[in-house]
mmCIF file of C-alpha atoms and ligand atoms in Angstrom:
data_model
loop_
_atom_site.group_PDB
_atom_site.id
_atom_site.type_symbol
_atom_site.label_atom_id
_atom_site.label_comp_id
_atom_site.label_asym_id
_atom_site.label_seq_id
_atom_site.Cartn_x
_atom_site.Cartn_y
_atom_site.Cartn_z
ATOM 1 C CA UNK L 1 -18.627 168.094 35.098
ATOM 2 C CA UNK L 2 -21.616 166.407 36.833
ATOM 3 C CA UNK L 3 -22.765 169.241 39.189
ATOM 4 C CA UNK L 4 -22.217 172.564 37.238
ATOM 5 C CA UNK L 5 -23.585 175.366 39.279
ATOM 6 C CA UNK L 6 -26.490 175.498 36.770
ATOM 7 C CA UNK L 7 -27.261 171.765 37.496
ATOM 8 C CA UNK L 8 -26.505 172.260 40.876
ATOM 9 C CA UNK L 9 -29.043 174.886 41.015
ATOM 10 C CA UNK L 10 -31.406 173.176 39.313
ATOM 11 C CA UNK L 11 -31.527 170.292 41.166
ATOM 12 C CA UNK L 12 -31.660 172.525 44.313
ATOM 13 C CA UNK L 13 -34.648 174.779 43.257
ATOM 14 C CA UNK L 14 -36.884 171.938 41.967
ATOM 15 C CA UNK L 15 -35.859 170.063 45.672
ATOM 16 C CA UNK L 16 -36.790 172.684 47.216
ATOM 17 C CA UNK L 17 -39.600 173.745 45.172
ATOM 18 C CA UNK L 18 -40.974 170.046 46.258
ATOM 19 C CA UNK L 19 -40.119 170.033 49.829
ATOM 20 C CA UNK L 20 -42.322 173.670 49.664
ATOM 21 C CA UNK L 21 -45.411 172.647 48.188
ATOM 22 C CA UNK L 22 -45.731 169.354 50.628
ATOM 23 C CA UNK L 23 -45.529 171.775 53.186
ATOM 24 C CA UNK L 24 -49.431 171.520 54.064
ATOM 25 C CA UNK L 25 -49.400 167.252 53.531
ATOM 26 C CA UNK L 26 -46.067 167.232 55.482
ATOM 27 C CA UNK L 27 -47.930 169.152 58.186
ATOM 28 C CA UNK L 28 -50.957 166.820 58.314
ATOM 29 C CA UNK L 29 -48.474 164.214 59.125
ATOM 30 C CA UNK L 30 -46.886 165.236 62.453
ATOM 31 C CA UNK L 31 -50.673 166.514 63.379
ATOM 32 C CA UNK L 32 -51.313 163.048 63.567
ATOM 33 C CA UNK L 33 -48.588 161.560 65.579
ATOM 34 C CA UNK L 34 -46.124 164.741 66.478
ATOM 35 C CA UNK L 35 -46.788 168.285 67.415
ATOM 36 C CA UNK L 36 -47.427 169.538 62.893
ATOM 37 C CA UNK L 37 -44.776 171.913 62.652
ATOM 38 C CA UNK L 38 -42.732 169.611 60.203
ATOM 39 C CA UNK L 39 -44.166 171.141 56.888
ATOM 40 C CA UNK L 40 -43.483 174.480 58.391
ATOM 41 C CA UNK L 41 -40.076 173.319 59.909
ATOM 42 C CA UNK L 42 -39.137 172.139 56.272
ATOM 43 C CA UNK L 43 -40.712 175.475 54.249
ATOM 44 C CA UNK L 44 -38.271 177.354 56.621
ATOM 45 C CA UNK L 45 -35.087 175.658 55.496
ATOM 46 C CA UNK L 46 -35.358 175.102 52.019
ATOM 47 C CA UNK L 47 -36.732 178.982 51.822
ATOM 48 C CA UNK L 48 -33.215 179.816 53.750
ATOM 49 C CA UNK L 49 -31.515 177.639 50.972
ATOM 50 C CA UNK L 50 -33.395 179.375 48.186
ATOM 51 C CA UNK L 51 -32.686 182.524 49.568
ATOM 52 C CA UNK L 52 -28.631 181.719 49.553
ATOM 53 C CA UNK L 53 -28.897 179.881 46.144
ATOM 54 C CA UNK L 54 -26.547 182.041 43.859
ATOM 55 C CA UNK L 55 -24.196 181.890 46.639
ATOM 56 C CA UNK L 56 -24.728 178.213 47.555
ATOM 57 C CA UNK L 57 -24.847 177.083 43.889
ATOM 58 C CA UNK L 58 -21.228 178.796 43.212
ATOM 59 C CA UNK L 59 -19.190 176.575 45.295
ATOM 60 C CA UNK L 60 -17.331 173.751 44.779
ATOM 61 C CA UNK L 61 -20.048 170.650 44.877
ATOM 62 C CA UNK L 62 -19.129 169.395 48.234
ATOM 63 C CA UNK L 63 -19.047 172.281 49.986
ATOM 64 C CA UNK L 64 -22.287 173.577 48.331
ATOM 65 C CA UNK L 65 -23.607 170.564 49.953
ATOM 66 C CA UNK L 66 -21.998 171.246 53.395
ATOM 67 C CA UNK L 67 -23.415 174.700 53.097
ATOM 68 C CA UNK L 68 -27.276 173.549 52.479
ATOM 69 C CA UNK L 69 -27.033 171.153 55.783
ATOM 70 C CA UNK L 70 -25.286 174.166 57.846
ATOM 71 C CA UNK L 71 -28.412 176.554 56.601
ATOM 72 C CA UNK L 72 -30.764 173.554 57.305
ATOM 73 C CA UNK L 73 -29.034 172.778 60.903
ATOM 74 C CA UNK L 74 -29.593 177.026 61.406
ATOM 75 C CA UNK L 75 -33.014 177.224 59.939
ATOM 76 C CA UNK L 76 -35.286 173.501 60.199
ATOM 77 C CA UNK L 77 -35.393 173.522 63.959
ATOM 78 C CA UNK L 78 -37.146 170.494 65.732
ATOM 79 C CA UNK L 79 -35.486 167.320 65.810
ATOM 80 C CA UNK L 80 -35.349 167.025 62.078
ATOM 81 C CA UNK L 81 -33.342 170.190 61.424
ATOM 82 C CA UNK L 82 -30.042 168.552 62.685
ATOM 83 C CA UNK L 83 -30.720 164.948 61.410
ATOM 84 C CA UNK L 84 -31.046 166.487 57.648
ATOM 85 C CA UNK L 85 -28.635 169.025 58.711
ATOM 86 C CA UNK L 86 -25.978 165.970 59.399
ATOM 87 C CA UNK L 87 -27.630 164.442 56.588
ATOM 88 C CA UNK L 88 -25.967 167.162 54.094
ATOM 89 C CA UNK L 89 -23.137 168.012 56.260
ATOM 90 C CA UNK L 90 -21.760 164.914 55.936
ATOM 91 C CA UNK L 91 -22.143 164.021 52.119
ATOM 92 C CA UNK L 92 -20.572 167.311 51.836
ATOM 93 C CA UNK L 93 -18.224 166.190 53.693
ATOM 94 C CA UNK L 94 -17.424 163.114 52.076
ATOM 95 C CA UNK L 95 -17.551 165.214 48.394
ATOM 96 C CA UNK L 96 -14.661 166.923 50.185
ATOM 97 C CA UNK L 97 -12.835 163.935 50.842
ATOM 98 C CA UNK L 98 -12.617 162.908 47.237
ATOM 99 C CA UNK L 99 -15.536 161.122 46.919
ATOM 100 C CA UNK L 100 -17.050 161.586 43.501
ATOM 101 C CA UNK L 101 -20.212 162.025 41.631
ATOM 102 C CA UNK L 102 -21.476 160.124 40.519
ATOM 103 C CA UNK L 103 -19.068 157.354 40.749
ATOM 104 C CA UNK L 104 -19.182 157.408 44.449
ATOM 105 C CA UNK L 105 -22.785 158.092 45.114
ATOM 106 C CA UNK L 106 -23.625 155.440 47.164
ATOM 107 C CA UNK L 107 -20.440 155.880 49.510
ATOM 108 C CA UNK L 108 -21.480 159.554 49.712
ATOM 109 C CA UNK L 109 -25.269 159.054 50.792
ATOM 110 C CA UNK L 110 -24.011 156.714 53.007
ATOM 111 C CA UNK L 111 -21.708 158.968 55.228
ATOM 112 C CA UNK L 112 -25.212 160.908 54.917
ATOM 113 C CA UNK L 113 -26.988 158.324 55.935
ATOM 114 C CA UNK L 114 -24.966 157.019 58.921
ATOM 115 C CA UNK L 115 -24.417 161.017 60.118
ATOM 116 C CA UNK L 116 -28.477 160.891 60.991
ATOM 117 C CA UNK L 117 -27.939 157.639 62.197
ATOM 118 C CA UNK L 118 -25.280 158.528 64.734
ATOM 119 C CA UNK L 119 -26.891 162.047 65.496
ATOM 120 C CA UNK L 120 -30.417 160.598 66.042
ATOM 121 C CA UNK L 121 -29.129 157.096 67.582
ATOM 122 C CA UNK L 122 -31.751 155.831 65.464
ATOM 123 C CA UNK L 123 -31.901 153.464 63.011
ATOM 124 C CA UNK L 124 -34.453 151.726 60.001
ATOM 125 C CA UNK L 125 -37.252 149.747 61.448
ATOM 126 C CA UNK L 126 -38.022 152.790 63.977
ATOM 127 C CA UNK L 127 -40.647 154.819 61.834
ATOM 128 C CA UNK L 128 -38.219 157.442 60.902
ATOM 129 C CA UNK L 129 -36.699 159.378 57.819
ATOM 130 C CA UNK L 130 -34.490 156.374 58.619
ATOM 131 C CA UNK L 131 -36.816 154.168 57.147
ATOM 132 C CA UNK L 132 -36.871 155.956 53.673
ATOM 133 C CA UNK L 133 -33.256 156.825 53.695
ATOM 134 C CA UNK L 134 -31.907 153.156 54.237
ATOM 135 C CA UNK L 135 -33.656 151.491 51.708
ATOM 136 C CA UNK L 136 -32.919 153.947 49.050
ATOM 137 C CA UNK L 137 -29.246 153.592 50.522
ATOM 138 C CA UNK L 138 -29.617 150.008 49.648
ATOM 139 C CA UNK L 139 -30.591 150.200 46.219
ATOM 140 C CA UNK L 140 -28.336 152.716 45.452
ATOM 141 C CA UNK L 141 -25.317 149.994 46.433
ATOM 142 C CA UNK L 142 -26.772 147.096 45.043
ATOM 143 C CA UNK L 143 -27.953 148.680 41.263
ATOM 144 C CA UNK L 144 -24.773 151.475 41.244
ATOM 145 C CA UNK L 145 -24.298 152.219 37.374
ATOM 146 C CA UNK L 146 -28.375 151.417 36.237
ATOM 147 C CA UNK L 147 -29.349 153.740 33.898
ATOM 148 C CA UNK L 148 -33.414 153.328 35.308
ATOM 149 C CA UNK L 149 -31.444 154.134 38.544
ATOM 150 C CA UNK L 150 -33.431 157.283 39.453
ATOM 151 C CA UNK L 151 -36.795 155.747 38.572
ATOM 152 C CA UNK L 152 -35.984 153.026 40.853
ATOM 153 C CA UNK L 153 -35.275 155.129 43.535
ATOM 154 C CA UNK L 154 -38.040 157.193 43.482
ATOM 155 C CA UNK L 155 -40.170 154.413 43.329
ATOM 156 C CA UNK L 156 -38.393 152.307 46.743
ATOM 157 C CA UNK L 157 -38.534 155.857 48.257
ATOM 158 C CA UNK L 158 -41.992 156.215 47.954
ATOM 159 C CA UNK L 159 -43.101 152.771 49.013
ATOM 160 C CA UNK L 160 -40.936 152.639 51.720
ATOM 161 C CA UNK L 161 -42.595 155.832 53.285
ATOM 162 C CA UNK L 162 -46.042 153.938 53.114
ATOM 163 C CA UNK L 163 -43.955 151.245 54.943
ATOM 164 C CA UNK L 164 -43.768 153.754 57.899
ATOM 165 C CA UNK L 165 -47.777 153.754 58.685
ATOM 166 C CA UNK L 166 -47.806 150.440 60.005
ATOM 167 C CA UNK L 167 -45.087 150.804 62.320
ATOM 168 C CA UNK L 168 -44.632 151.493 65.759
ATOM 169 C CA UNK L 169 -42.811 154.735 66.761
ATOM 170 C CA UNK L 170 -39.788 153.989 68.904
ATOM 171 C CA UNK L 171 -38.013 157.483 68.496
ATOM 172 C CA UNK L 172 -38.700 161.075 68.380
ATOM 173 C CA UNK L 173 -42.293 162.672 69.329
ATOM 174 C CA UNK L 174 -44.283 160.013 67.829
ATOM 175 C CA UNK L 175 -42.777 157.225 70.556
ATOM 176 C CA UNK L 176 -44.476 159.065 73.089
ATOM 177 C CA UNK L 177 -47.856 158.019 71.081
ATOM 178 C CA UNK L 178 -46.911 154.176 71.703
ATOM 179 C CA UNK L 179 -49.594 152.094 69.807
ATOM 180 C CA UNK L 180 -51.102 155.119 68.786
ATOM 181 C CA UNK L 181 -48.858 156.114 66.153
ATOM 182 C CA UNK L 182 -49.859 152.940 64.426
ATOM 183 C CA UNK L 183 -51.678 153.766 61.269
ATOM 184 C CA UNK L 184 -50.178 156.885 60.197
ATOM 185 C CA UNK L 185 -47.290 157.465 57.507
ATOM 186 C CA UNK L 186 -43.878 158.864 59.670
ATOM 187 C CA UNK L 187 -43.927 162.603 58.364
ATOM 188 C CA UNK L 188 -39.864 163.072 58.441
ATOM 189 C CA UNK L 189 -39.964 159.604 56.068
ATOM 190 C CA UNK L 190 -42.176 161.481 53.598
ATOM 191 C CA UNK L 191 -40.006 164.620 53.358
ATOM 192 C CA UNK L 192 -37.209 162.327 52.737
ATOM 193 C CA UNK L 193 -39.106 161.091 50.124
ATOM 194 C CA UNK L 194 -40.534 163.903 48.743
ATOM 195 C CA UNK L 195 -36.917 165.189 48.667
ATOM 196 C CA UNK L 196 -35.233 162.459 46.855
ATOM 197 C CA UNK L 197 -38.449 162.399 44.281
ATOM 198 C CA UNK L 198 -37.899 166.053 43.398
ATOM 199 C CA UNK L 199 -34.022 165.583 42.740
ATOM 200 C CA UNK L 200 -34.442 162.090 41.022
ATOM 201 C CA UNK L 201 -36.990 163.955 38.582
ATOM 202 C CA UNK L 202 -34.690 166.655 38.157
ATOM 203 C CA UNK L 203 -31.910 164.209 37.351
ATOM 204 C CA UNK L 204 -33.818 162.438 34.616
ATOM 205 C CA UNK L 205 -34.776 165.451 32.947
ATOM 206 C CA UNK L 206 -31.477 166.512 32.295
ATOM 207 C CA UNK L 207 -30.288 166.775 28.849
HETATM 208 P P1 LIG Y 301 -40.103 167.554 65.986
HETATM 209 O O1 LIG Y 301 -40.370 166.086 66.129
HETATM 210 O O2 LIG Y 301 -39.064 168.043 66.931
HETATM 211 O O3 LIG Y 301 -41.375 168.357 66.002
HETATM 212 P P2 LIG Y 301 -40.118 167.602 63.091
HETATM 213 O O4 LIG Y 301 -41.594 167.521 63.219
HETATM 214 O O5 LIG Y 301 -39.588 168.661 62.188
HETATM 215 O O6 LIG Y 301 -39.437 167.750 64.523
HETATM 216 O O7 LIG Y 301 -39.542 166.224 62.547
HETATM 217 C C1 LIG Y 301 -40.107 164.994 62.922
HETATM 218 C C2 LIG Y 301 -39.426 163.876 62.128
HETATM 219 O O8 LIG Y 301 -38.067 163.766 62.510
HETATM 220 C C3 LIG Y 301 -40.033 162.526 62.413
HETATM 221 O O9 LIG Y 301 -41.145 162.284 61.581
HETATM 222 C C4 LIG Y 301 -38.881 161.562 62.127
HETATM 223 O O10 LIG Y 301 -38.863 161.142 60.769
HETATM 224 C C5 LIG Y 301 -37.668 162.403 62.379
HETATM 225 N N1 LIG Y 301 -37.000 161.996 63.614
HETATM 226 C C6 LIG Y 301 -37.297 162.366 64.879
HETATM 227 N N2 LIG Y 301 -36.442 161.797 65.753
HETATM 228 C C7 LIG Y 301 -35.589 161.041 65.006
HETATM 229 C C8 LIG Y 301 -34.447 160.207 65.296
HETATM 230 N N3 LIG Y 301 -34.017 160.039 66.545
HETATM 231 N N4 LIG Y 301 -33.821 159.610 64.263
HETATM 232 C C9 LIG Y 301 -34.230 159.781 62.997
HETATM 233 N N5 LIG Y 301 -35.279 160.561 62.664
HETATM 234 C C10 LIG Y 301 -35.941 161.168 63.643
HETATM 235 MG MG1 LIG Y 302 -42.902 168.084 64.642
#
């Protein structure tokens, strides 16, 4: 009952509406410590998704969420591409398992979660998506059931990608920066958040 296609493809055209429009900020990012194709990287996938929405949006929930990390894997490029590939892959995956929404939604970002984890060999305290991802991860164990829940998440999400500038890159393109990617907000940690902004919105604007 949760996802109905129309939800489903609600939620996926106002995330990907999002992930669009930061396309120029995400860019200024990865100018400053990486090489600034992540806006452009990101445009690319979520135009791919939008392009196979009908299709996507028609499927059973988990693999509808499978399919968006397969077109992202196919269509992001970069390093990125196949972390939020995995990212979607896998809660797919875990959708397919069983696991429920939104019962489960903590257990399912989290087989999300740990898929970049394992694929990047990364983890939070790194100056990655990581460091957005884990900390929403958290409060989505710890206040399960909250009916502010998506308020609070967008709010962690957000503050936890200004977390990032202060931080010393340890993985992906911005390591090879050492000190000098102190000082600058981790661009894959604000697409995260941009991401789970525009489907927490979307969430709390449903009737
Ligand atoms: P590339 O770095 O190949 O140009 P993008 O610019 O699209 O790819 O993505 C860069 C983002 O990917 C970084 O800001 C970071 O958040 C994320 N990233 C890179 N390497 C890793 C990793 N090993 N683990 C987690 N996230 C990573
Ligand atoms: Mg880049």
């Amino acid at each position: 009952m949760f996802l109905k296609p129309e939800v489903l493809k609600a939620l996926i055209t106002a995330a990907a509406a999002q992930v669009i429009a930061s396309a120029p900020e995400l860019t200024a990012l990865d100018q400053a410590i990486g090489d600034g194709d992540h806006g452009a990287n990101m445009k690319r996938g979520f135009e791919a998704i939008l392009a196979k929405l009908d299709a996507i949006a028609a499927e059973a929930p988990g693999e509808a969420v499978k399919a968006m990390g397969k077109t992202l894997v196919m269509t992001v490029g970069g390093a990125s591409g196949p972390l939020y590939g995995s990212l979607f892959m896998a809660m797919g995956e875990a959708m397919l398992r069983g696991k429920r929404l939104p019962e489960d939604l903590a257990e399912i970002f989290a087989s999300g979660v740990e898929a970049v984890s394992a694929r990047g060999r990364s983890r939070a305290g790194e100056k990655t998506m990581l460091d957005v991802l884990v900390p929403v991860l958290e409060i989505l164990r710890a206040e399960a059931g909250r009916p502010d829940l998506a308020q609070r998440v967008r709010a962690v999400a957000s503050a936890a990608a200004e977390r990032t500038a202060p931080m010393l890159a340890t993985k992906g393109r911005a390591a090879f920066l050492g000190a000098r990617s102190i000082g600058h907000i981790d661009p894959g940690a604000r697409s995260s958040s941009v991401l789970l902004h525009a489907i927490c919105t979307s969430l709390e604007a449903l009737p």
